[in-house]
PDB file of C-alpha atoms in Angstrom:
ATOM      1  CA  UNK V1006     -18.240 -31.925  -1.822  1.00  0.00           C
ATOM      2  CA  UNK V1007     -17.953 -29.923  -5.526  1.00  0.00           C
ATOM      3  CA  UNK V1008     -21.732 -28.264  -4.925  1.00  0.00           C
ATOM      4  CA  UNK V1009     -20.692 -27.193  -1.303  1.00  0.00           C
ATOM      5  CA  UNK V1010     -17.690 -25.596  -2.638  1.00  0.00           C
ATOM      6  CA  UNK V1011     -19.349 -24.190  -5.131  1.00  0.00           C
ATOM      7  CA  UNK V1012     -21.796 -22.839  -2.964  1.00  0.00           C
ATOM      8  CA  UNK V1013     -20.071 -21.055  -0.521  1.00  0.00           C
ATOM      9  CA  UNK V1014     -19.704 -17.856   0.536  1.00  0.00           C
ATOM     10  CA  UNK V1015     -16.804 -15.909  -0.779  1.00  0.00           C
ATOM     11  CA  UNK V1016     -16.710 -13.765   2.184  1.00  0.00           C
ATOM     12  CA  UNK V1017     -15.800 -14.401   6.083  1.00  0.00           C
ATOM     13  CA  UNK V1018     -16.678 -12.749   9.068  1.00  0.00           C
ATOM     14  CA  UNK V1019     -15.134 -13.012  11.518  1.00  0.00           C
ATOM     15  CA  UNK V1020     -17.223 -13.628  15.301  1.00  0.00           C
ATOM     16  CA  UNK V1021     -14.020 -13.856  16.748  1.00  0.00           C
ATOM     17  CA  UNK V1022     -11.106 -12.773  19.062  1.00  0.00           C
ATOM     18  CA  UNK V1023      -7.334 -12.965  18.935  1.00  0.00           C
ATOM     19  CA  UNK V1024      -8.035 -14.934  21.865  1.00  0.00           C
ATOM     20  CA  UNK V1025      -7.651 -12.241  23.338  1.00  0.00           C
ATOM     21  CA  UNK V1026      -6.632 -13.817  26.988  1.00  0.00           C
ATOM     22  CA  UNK V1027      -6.798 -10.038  28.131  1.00  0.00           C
ATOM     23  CA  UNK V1028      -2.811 -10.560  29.896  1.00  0.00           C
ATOM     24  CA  UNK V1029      -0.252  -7.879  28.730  1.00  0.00           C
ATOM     25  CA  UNK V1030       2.378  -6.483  30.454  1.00  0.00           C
ATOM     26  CA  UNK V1031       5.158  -4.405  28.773  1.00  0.00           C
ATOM     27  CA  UNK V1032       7.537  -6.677  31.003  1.00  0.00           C
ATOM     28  CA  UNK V1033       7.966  -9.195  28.355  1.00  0.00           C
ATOM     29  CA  UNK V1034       9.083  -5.984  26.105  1.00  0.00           C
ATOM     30  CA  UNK V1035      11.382  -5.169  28.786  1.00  0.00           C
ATOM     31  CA  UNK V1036      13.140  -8.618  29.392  1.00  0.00           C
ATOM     32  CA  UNK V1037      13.999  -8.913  25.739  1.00  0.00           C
ATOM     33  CA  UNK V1038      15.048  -5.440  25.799  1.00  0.00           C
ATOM     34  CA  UNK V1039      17.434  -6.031  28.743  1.00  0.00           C
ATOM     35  CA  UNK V1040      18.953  -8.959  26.586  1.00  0.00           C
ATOM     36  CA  UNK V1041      19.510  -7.221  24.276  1.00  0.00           C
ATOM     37  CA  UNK V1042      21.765  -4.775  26.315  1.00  0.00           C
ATOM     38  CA  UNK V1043      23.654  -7.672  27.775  1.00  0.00           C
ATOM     39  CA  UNK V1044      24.696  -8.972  24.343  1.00  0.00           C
ATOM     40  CA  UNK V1045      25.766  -6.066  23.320  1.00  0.00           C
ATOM     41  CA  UNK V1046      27.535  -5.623  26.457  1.00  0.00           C
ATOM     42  CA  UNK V1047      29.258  -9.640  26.057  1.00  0.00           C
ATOM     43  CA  UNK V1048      29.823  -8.433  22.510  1.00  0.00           C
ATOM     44  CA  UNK V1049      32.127  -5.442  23.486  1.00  0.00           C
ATOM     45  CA  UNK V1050      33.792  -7.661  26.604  1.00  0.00           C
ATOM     46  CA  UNK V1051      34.427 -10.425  23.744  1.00  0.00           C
ATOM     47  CA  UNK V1052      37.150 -10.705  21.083  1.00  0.00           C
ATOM     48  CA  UNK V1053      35.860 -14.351  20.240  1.00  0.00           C
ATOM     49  CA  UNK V1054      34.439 -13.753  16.815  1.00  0.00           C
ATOM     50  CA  UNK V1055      32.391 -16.409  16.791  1.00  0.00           C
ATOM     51  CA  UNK V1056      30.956 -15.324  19.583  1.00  0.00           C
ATOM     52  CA  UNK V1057      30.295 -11.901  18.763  1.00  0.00           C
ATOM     53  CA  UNK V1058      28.663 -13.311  15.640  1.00  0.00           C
ATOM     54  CA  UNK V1059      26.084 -15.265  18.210  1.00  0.00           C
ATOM     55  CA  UNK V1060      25.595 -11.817  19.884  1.00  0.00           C
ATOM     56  CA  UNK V1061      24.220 -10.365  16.976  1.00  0.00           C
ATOM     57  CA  UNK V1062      22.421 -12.663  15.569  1.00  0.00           C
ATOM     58  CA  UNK V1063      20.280 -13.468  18.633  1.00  0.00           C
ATOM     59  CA  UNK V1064      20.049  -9.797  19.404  1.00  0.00           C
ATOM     60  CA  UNK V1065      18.302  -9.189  16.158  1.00  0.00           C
ATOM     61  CA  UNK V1066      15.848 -11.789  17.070  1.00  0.00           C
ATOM     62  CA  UNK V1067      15.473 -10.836  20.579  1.00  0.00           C
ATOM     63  CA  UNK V1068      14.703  -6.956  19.182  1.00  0.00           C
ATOM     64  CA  UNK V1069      12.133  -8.426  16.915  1.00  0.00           C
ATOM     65  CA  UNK V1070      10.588  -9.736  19.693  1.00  0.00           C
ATOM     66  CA  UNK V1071      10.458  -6.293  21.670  1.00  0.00           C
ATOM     67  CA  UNK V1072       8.720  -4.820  18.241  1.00  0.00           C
ATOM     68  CA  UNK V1073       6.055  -7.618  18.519  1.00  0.00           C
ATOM     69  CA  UNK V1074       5.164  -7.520  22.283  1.00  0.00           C
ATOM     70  CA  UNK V1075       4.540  -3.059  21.797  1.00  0.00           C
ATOM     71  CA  UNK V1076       3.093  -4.177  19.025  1.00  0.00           C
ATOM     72  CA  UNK V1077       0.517  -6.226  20.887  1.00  0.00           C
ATOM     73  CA  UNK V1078       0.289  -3.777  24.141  1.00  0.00           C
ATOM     74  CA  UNK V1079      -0.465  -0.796  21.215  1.00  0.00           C
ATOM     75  CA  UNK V1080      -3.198  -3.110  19.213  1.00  0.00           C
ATOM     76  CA  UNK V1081      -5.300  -5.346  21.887  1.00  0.00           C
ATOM     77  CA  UNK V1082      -4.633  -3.655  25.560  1.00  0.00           C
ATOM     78  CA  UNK V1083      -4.394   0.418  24.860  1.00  0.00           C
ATOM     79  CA  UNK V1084      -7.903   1.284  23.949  1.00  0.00           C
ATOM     80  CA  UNK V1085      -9.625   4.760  23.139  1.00  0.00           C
ATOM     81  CA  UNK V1086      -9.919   6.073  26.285  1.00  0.00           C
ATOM     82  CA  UNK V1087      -6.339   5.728  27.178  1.00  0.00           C
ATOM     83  CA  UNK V1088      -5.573   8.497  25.139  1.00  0.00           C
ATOM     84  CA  UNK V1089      -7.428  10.729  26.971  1.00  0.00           C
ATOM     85  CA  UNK V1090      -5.219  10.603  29.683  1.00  0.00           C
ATOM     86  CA  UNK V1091      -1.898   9.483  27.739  1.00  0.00           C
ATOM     87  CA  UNK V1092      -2.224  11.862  24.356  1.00  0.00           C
ATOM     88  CA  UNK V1093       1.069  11.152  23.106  1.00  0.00           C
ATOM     89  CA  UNK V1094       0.389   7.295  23.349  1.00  0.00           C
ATOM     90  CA  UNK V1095       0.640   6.861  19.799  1.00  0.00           C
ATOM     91  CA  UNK V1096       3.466   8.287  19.651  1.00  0.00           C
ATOM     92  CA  UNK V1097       5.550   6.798  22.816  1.00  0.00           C
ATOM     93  CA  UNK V1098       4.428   3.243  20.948  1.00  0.00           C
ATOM     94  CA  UNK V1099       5.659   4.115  17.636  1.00  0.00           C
ATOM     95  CA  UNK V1100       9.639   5.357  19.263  1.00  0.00           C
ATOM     96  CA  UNK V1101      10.399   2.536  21.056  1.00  0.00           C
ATOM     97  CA  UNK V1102       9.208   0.156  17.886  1.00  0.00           C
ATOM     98  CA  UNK V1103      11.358   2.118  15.350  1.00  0.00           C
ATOM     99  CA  UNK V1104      14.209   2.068  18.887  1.00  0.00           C
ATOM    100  CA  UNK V1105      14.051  -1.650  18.795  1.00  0.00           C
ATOM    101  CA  UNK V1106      14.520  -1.407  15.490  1.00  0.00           C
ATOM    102  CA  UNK V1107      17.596   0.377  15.715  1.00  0.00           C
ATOM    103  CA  UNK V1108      19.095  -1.693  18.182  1.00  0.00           C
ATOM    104  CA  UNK V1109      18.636  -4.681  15.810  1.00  0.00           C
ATOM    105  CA  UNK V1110      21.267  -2.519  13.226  1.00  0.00           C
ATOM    106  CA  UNK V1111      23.599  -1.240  15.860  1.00  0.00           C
ATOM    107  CA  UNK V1112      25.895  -2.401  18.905  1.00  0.00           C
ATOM    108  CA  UNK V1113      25.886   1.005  21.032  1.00  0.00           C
ATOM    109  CA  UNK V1114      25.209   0.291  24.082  1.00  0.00           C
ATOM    110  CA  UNK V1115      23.825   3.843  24.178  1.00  0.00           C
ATOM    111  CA  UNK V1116      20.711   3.056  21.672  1.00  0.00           C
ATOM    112  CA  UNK V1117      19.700   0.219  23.772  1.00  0.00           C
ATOM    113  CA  UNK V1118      19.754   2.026  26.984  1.00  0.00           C
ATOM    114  CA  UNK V1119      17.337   4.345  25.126  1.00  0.00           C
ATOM    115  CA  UNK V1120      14.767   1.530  24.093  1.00  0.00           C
ATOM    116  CA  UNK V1121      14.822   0.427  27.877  1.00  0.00           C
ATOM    117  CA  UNK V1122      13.908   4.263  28.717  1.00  0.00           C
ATOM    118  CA  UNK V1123      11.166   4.304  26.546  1.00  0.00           C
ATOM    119  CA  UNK V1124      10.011   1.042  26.959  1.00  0.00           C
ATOM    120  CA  UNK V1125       9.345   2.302  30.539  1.00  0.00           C
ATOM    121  CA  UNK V1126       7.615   5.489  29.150  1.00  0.00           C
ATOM    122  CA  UNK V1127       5.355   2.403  28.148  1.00  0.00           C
ATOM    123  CA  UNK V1128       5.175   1.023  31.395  1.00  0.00           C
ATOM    124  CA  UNK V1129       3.802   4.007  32.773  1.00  0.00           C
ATOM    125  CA  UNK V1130       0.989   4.478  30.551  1.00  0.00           C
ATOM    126  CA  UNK V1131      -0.086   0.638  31.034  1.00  0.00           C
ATOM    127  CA  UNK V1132       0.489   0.891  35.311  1.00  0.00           C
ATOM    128  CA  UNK V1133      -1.682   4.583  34.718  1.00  0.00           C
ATOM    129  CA  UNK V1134      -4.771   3.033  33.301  1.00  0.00           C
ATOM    130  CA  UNK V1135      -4.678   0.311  35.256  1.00  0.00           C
ATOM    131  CA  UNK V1136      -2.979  -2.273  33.541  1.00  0.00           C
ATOM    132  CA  UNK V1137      -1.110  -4.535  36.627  1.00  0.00           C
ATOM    133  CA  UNK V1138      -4.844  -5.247  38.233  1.00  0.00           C
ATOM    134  CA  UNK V1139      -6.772  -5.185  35.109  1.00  0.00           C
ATOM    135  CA  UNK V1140      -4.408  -7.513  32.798  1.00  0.00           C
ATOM    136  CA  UNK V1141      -2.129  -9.529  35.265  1.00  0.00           C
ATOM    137  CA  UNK V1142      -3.253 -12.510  37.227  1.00  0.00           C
ATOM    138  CA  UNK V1143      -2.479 -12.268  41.133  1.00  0.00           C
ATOM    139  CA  UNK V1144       0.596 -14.153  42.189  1.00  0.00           C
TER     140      UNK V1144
ATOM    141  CA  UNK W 327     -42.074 -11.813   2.365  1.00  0.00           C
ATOM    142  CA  UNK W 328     -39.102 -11.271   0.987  1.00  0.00           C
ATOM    143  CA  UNK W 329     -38.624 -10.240  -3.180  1.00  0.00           C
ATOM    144  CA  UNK W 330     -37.105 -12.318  -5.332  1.00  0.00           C
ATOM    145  CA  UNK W 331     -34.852  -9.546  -5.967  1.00  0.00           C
ATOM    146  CA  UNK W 332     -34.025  -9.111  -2.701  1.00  0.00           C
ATOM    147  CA  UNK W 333     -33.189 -12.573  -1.608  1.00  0.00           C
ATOM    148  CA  UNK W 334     -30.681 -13.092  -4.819  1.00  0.00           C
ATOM    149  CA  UNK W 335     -28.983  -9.635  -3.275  1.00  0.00           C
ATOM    150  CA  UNK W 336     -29.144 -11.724   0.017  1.00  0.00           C
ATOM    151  CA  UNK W 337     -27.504 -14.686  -1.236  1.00  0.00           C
ATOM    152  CA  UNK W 338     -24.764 -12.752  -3.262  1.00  0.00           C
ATOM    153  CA  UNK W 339     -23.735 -10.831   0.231  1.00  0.00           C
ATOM    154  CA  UNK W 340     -23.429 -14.330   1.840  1.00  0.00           C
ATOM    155  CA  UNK W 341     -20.841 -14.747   4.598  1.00  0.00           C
ATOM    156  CA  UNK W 342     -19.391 -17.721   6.162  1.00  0.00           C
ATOM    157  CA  UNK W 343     -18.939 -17.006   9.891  1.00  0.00           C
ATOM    158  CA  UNK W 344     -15.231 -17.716  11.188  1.00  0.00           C
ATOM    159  CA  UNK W 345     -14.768 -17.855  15.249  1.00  0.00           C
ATOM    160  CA  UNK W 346     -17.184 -18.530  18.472  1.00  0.00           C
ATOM    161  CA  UNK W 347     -17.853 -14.639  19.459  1.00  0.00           C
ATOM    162  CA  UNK W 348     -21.083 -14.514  18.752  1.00  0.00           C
ATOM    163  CA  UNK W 349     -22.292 -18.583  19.807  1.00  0.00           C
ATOM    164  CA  UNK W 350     -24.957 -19.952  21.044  1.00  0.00           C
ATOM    165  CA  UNK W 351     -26.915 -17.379  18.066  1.00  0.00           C
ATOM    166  CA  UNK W 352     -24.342 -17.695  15.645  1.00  0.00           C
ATOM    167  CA  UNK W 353     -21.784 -20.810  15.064  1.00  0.00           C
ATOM    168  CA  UNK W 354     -18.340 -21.005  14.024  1.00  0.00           C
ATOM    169  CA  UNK W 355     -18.905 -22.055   9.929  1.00  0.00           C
ATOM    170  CA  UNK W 356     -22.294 -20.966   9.680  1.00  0.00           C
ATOM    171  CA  UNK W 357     -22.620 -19.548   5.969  1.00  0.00           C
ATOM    172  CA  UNK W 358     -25.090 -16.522   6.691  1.00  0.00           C
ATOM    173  CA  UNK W 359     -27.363 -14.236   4.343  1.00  0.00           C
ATOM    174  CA  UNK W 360     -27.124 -10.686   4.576  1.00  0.00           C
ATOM    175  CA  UNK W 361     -29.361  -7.835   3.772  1.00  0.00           C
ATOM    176  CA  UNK W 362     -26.616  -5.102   2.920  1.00  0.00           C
ATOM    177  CA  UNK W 363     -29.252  -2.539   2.565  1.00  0.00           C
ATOM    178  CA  UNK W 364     -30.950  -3.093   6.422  1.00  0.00           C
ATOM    179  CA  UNK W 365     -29.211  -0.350   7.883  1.00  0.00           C
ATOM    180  CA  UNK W 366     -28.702   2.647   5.221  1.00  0.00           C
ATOM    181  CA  UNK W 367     -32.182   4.442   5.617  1.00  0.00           C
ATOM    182  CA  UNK W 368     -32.692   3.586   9.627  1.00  0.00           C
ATOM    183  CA  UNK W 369     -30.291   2.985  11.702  1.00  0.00           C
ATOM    184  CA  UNK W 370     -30.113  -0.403  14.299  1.00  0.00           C
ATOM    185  CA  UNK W 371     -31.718  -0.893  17.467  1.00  0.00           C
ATOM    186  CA  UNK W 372     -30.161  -2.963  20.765  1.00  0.00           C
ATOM    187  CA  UNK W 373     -30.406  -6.446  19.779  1.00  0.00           C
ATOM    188  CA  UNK W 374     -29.970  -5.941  16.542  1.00  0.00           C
ATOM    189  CA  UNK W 375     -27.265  -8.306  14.561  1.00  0.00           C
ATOM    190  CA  UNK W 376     -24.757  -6.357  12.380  1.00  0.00           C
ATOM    191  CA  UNK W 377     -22.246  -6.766   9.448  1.00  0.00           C
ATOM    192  CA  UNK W 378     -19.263  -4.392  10.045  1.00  0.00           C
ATOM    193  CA  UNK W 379     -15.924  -3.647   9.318  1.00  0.00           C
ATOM    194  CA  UNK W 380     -12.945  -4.291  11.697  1.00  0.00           C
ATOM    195  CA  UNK W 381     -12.173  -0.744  12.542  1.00  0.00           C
ATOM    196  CA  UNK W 382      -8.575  -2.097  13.549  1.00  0.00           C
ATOM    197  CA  UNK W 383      -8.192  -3.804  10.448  1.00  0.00           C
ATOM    198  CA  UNK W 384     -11.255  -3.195   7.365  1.00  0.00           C
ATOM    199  CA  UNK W 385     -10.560  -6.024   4.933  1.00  0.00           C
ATOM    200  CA  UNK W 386     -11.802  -8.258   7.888  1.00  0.00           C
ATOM    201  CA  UNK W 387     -15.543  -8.403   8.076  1.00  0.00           C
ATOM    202  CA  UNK W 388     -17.347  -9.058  12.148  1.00  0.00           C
ATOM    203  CA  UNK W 389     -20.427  -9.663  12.949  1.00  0.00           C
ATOM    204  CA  UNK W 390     -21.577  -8.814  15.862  1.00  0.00           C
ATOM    205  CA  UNK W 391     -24.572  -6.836  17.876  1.00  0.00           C
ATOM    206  CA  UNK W 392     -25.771  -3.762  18.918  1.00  0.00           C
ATOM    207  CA  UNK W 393     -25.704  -3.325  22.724  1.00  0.00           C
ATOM    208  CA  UNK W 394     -25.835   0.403  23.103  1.00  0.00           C
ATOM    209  CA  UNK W 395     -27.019   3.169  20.760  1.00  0.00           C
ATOM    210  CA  UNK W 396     -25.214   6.555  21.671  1.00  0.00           C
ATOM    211  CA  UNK W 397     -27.083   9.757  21.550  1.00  0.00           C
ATOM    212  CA  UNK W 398     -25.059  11.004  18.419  1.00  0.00           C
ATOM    213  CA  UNK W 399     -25.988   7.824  16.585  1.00  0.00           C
ATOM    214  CA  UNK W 400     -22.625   5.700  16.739  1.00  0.00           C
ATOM    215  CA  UNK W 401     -23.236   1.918  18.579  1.00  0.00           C
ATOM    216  CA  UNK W 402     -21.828  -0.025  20.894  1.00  0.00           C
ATOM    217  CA  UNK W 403     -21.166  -3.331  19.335  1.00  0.00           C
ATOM    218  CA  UNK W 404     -20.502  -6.675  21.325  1.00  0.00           C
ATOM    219  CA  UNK W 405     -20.507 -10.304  20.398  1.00  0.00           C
ATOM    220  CA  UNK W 406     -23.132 -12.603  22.467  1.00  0.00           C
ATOM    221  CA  UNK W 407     -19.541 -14.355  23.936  1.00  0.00           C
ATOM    222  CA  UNK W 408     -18.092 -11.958  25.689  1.00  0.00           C
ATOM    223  CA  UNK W 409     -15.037 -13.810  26.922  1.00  0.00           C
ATOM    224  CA  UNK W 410     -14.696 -15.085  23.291  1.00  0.00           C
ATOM    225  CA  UNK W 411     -14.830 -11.441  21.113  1.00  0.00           C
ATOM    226  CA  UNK W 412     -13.045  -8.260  20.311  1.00  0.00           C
ATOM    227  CA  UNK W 413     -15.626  -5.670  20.090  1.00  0.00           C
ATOM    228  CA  UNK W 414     -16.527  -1.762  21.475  1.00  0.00           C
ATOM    229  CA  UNK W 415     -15.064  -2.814  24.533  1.00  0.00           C
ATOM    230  CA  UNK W 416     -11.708  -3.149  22.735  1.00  0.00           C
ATOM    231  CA  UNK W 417     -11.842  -0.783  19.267  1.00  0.00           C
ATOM    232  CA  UNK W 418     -14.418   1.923  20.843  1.00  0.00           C
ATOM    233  CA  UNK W 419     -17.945   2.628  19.134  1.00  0.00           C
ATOM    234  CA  UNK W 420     -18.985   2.573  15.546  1.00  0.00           C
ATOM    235  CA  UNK W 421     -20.513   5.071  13.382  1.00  0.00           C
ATOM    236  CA  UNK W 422     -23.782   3.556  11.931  1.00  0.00           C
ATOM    237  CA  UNK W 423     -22.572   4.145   8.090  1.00  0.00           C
ATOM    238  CA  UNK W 424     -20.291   1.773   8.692  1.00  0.00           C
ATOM    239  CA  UNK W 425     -22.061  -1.049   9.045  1.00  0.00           C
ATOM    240  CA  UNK W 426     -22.453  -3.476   5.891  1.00  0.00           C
ATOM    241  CA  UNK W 427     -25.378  -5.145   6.317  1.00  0.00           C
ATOM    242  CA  UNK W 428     -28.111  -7.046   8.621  1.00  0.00           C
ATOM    243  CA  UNK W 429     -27.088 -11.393   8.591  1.00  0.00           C
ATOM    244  CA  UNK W 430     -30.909 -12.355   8.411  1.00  0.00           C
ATOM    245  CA  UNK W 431     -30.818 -15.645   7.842  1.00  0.00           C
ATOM    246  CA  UNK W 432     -28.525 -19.224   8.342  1.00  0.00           C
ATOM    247  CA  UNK W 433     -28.252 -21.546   4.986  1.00  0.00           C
ATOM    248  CA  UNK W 434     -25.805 -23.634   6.451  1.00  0.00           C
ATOM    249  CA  UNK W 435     -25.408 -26.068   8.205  1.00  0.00           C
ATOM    250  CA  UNK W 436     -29.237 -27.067   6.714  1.00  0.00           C
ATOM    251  CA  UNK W 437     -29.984 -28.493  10.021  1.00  0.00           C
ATOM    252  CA  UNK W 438     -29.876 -25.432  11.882  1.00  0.00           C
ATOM    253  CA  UNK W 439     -31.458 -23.266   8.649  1.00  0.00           C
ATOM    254  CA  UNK W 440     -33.501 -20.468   9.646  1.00  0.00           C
ATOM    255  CA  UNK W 441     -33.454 -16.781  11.002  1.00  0.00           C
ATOM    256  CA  UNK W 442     -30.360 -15.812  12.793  1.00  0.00           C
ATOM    257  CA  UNK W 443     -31.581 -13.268  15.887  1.00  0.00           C
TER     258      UNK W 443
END
């Protein structure tokens, strides 16, 4: 109703989460990553041009997905006291986004061997602080 | 009792309360005055309910409350719903001039009106 509306407040707060569910794993990075490799490697076997053209067009959306799965690992699982024992944590993060990003623009095989590589250098710093018993359900 | 004055600053610092972290105390869509002064000259205690900042993102306003005070001032902040909130457990503690205000009181729903604590 009008007087509600006009009533209300013009600012939120937020009392809430993103859920978070509290599950991360830089696997999910990882798999996309690996896809990517493969369709760059299927492009190169390939002179079907249609079929190249699929190649690269789900590689840039698999890559995006690599940039938003660090994305979430560096947001909502890494907190402050990571970085006490992982100082260059910000800055492992921040390659292998602008990597995936460059294996979006490129087919060498080379690049996305990289973005595996430091997706790993991820890896480590989630297994080091616990990550596989603190964010993974057991099987 | 509160001023005039004081209760028009209330009403003009008004939040509406998006999200379940801080239920049963607070509700999602509560509209909630604030006392933006409550914490400038001394600083919360435990318990205390607090208007802040995100520190991961500060157009984004939380509530939430104090759970620890650290020796060199800064808080531990928490909501009441712990599986339900992002707080100190996730962005680290906050420095007390941060905080925005003190949400003192619930306007709405008017069937639940009355001090939030």
């Amino acid at each position: 109703m009008d007087l509600l509306r006009a009533l209300a407040p013009r600012r939120t707060a937020h009392a809430h989460c993103d859920i978070p569910c509290g599950i991360y794993d830089p696997a999910q990075a990882r798999i996309e990553a690996e896809s990517c490799y493969r369709m760059i490697e299927k492009y190169h076997a390939s002179s079907d041009e249609v079929f190249r053209a699929r190649c690269i067009s789900v590689k840039e959306e698999r890559a995006e997905l690599v940039k938003h799965h660090l994305d979430v690992l560096w947001h909502d699982y890494f907190k402050p006291e990571h970085l006490a024992q992982f100082p260059d944590l910000h800055e492992t993060c921040w390659k292998a986004a602008k990597q995936a990003s460059v294996v979006k623009r490129t087919v060498d095989l080379e690049e996305a061997k990289k973005l595996l590589a430091l997706i790993d250098q991820v890896d480590t710093m989630w297994k080091g602080t616990n990550g596989p018993a603190a964010t993974r359900l057991p099987a | 009792m509160i001023g005039p004055r004081a209760l028009v600053r209330a009403w003009r610092a008004r939040v509406a309360v998006a999200g379940r972290s801080m239920e049963p105390a607070i509700a999602d869509g509560d509209w909630l005055l604030v006392d933006p002064d409550a914490w400038r000259v001394r600083p919360p205690a435990p318990g205390a309910l607090v208007l802040l900042a995100d520190p991961r993102a500060p157009h984004r306003l939380l509530v939430k409350r104090v759970h620890t005070v650290f020796p060199d001032g800064s808080l531990d902040v928490r909501g009441d719903a712990p599986d339900r909130s992002t707080d100190s457990r996730h962005f680290g503690p906050v420095a007390a001039a941060d905080l925005l205000g003190r949400p003192w009181l619930r306007v709405h729903p008017l069937r639940r009106a009355g001090r939030v604590r």
